[in-house]
Structure formats: C-alpha cells, structure tokens
Short mmCIF file of C-alpha atoms and ligand atoms in Angstrom, two decimals:
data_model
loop_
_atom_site.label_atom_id
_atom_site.label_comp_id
_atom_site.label_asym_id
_atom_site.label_seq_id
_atom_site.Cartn_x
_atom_site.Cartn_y
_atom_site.Cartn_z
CA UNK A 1 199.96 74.09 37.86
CA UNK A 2 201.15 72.92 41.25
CA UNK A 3 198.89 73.95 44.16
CA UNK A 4 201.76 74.68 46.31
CA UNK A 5 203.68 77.11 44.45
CA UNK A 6 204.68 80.57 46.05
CA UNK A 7 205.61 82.98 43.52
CA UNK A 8 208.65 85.29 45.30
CA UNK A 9 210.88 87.99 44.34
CA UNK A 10 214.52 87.88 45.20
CA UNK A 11 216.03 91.02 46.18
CA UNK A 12 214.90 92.95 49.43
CA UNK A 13 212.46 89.19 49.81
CA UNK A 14 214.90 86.47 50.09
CA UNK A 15 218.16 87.92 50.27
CA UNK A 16 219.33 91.10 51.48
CA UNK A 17 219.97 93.03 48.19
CA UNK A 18 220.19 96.82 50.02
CA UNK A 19 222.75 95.49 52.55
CA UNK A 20 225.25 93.41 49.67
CA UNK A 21 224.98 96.71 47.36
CA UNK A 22 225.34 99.38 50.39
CA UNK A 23 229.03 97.37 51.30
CA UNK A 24 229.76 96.75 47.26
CA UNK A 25 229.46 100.63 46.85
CA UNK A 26 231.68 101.92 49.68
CA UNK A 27 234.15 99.12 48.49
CA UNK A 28 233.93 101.04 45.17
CA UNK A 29 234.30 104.47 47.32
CA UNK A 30 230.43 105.63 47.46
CA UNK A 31 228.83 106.82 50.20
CA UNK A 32 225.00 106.98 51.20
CA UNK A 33 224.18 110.83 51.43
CA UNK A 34 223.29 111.73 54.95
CA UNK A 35 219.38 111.36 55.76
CA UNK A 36 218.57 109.87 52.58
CA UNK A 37 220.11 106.60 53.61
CA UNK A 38 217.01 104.70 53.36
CA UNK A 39 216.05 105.71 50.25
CA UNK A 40 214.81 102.81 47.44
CA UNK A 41 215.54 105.09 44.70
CA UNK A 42 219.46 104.49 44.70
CA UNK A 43 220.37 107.25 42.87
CA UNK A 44 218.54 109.78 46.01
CA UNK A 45 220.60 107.42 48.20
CA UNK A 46 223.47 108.38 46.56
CA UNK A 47 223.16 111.89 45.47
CA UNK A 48 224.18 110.92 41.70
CA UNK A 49 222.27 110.92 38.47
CA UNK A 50 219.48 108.13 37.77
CA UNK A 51 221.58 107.02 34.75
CA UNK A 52 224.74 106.67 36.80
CA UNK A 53 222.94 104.70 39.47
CA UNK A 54 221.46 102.51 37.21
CA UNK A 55 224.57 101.92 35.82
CA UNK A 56 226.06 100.54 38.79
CA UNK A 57 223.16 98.75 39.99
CA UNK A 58 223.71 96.50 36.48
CA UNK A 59 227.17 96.20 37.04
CA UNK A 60 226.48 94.82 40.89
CA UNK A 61 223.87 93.01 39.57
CA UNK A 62 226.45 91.29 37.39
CA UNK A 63 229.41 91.09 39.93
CA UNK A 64 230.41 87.87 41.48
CA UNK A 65 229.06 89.40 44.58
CA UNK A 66 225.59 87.17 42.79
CA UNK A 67 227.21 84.69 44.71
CA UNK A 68 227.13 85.75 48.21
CA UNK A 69 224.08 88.19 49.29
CA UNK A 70 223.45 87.36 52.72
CA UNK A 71 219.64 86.18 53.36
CA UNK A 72 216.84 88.74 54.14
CA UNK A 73 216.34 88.95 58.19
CA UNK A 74 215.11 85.55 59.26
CA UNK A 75 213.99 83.90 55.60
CA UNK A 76 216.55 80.98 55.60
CA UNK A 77 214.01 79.57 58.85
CA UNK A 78 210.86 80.25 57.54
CA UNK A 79 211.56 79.58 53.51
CA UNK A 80 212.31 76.36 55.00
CA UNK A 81 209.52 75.40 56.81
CA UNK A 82 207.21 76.69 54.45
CA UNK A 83 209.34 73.80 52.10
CA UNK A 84 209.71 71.01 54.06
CA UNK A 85 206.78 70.91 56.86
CA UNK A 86 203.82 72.49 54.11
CA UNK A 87 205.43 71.03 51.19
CA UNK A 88 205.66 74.43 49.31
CA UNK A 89 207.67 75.17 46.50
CA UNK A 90 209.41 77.99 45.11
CA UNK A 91 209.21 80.26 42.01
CA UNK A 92 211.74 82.87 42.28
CA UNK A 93 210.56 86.16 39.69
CA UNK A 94 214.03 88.39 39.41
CA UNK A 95 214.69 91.13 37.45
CA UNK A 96 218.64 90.98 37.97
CA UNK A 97 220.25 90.77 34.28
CA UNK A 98 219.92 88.92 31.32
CA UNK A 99 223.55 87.77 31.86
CA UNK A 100 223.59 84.43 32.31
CA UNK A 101 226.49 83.84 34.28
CA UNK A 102 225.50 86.59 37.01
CA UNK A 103 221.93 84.58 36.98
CA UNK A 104 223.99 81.33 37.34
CA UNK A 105 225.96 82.87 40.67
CA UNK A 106 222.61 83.98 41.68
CA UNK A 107 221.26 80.21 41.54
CA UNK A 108 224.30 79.23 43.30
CA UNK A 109 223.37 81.58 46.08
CA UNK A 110 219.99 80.89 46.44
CA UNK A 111 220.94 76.63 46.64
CA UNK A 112 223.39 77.32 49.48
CA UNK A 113 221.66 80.00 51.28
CA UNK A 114 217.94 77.58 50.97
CA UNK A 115 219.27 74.23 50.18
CA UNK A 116 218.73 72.49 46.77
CA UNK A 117 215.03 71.60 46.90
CA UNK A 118 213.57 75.12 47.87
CA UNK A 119 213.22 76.73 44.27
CA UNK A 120 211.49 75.01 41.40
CA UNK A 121 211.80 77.70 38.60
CA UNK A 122 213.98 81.02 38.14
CA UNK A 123 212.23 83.39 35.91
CA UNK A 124 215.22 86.02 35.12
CA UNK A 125 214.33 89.35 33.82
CA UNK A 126 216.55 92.17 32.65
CA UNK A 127 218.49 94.83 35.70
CA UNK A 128 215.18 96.27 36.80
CA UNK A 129 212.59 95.03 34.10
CA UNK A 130 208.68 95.00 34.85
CA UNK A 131 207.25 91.71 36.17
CA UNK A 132 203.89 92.11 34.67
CA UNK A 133 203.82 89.84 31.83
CA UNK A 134 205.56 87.10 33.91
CA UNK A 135 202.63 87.65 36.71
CA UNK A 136 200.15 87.60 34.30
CA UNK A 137 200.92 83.74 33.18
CA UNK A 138 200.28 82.36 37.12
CA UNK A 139 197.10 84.56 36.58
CA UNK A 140 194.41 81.58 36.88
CA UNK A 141 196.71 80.36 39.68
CA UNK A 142 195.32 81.92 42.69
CA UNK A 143 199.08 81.90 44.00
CA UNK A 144 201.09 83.87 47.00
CA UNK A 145 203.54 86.48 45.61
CA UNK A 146 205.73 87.89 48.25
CA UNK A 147 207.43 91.63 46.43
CA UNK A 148 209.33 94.43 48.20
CA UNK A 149 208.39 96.97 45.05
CA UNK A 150 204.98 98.45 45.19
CA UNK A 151 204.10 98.46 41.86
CA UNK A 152 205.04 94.47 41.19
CA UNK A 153 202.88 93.60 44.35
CA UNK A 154 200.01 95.46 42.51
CA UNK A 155 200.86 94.23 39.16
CA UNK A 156 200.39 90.56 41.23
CA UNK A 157 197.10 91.51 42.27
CA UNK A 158 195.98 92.85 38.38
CA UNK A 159 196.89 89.29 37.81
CA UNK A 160 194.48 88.03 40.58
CA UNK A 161 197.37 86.67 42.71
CA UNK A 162 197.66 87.24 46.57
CA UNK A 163 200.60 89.67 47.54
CA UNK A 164 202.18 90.05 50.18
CA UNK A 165 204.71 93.38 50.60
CA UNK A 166 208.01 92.70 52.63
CA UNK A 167 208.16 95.72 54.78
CA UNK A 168 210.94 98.26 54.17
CA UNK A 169 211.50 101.86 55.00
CA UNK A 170 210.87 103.18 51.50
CA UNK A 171 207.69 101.16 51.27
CA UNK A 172 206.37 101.41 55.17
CA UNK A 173 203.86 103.90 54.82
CA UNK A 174 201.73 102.27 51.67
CA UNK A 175 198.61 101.51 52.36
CA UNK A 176 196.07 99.07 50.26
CA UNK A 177 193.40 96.69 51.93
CA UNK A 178 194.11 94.02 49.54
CA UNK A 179 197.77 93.76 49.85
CA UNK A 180 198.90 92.58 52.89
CA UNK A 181 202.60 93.43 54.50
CA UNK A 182 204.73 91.08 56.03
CA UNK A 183 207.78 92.71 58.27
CA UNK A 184 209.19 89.26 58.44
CA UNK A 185 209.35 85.74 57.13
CA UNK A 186 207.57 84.62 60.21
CA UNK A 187 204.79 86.93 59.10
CA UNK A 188 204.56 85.70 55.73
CA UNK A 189 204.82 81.96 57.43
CA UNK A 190 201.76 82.86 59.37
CA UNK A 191 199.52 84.19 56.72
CA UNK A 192 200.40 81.33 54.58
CA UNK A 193 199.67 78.85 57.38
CA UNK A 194 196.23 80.38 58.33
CA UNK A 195 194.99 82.58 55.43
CA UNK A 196 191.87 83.49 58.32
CA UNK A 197 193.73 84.99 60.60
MG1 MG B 1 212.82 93.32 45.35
#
C-alpha cells in the first residue's frame, strides 16, 4: 500500500450531493418541508415515506445528473494541493449504485471537476450500502478517511483509520475525541499538512 493514499467519500465530501439532489427534486416538483430543510434523512426533508425517498435517491443516483454535481465548498483548491504539492492520492469509497453507467458519469465528474490524476481507485457500492467491509481492507493502513455520515467515519476508526467528519448541519452537533471535523477543505488540508497541530 501507497503511503500517500487518502481514503474519501464522495457525496456531501467532494461534491455537493445535498445541493445537485435539492435542484433535481424541485425539477421533479418536490419541495423541502419548511424547518426540516436541513435534514440528512431525506425522507424528514421531504415529508414522504422512507421507501419513497429512497426510491428517488436511487433514481438521482442513477440520473445523468452523475455527470455534473457541482464540487463541495472550496474542495476543487485544496483536493488539489493535497495532489500535486504533497503528492497525495485519491481513493474515492461511494455508495452511489451498482449501475455502471451512473458510476461511469460519476468518474467523468470527478476527472473534470479534479483533473485526471487526483483519484487512483473508485470503490462503488450499492445506493446507500455500508462501507465497513471496504474500510476494513485499508485497516493495517493507518490512512486519512474524510466521511460526512457518522456511522462510516466510526466504522473508519473500527478499522484503525484516521477520520475526519466534513461538517454539515445534520452532523454539527456530534461529538467524539477521536474523530476530528473539518468545516472545510482547507481544514482537512491543514490537519493533513501538520497532524500536531
Ligand atoms: Mg457522504
């Protein structure tokens, strides 16, 4: 194993999954329901059933809109120095679909958005599938794994990896001394940088 691999999510990490889905639902005539608008569990956002939501979180997840989710906040900067100042690579852990043509647009994305050198390995999972068994193989590796969802940055640290939680509302109040939270790529580029500080 590489030294200088960072293990990273995808959606709500790199690219701004929440925004993407929020304008692909009121294209498709949903609406968030007032004051639950920052809700991770969609189907609370949306006041429907945790089936129906889950439904059209596959579907989006499977739309050509793979192709074009807009980068998280300021990742394109920092992804890229991390790359081509530290020499750090990329493994990208998704749980988007088992389609392989949505996971192809999603590739797409990712090479435009970071440019072509950025991501060594894409380890797809199914629409909302558990990372653990994927985590557990980089488990001697003593890498960074940057998650927005709780229980995959804990499942990172199970496997003895160092995680790092990208700050959202839904996950703003969790507290744990041994993961640390990031608000921003510039965070994440400074803990990297200097572990001490
Ligand atoms: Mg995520």
């Amino acid at each position: 194993m590489k030294e200088k691999v960072i293990l990273t999510d995808c959606d709500g990490v790199l690219l701004d999954w929440g925004y993407a889905f929020h304008q692909w639902m009121a294209r498709h005539g949903y609406e968030a329901k007032e004051g639950f608008e920052s809700n991770y569990a969609m189907a609370a956002k949306y006041g429907m059933e945790y089936k129906d939501a889950k439904r059209l979180i596959r579907i989006f997840n499977e739309s050509a809109t793979m192709r074009k989710i807009p980068p998280l906040r300021d990742a394109i900067k920092y992804v890229r120095k991390l790359h081509e100042e530290q020499g750090y690579v990329f493994h990208v852990i998704t749980s988007q679909t088992n389609d392989q043509y949505a996971q192809h647009l999603r590739v797409k994305n990712l090479v435009e958005v970071f440019g072509p050198s950025v991501f060594e390995k894409y380890i797809f999972l199914d629409c909302g599938a558990d990372k653990d068994e994927e985590l557990a193989k980089y488990s001697s590796t003593d890498c960074w794994w940057i998650e927005d969802k709780i229980d995959n940055a804990e499942e990172g640290l199970k496997a003895g990896l160092n995680p790092i939680l990208m700050i959202h509302d839904h996950n703003r109040s969790y507290e744990n001394d041994r993961i640390q939270k990031a608000y921003s790529w510039r965070d994440i580029y400074e803990m990297i940088s200097d572990p001490t500080s």
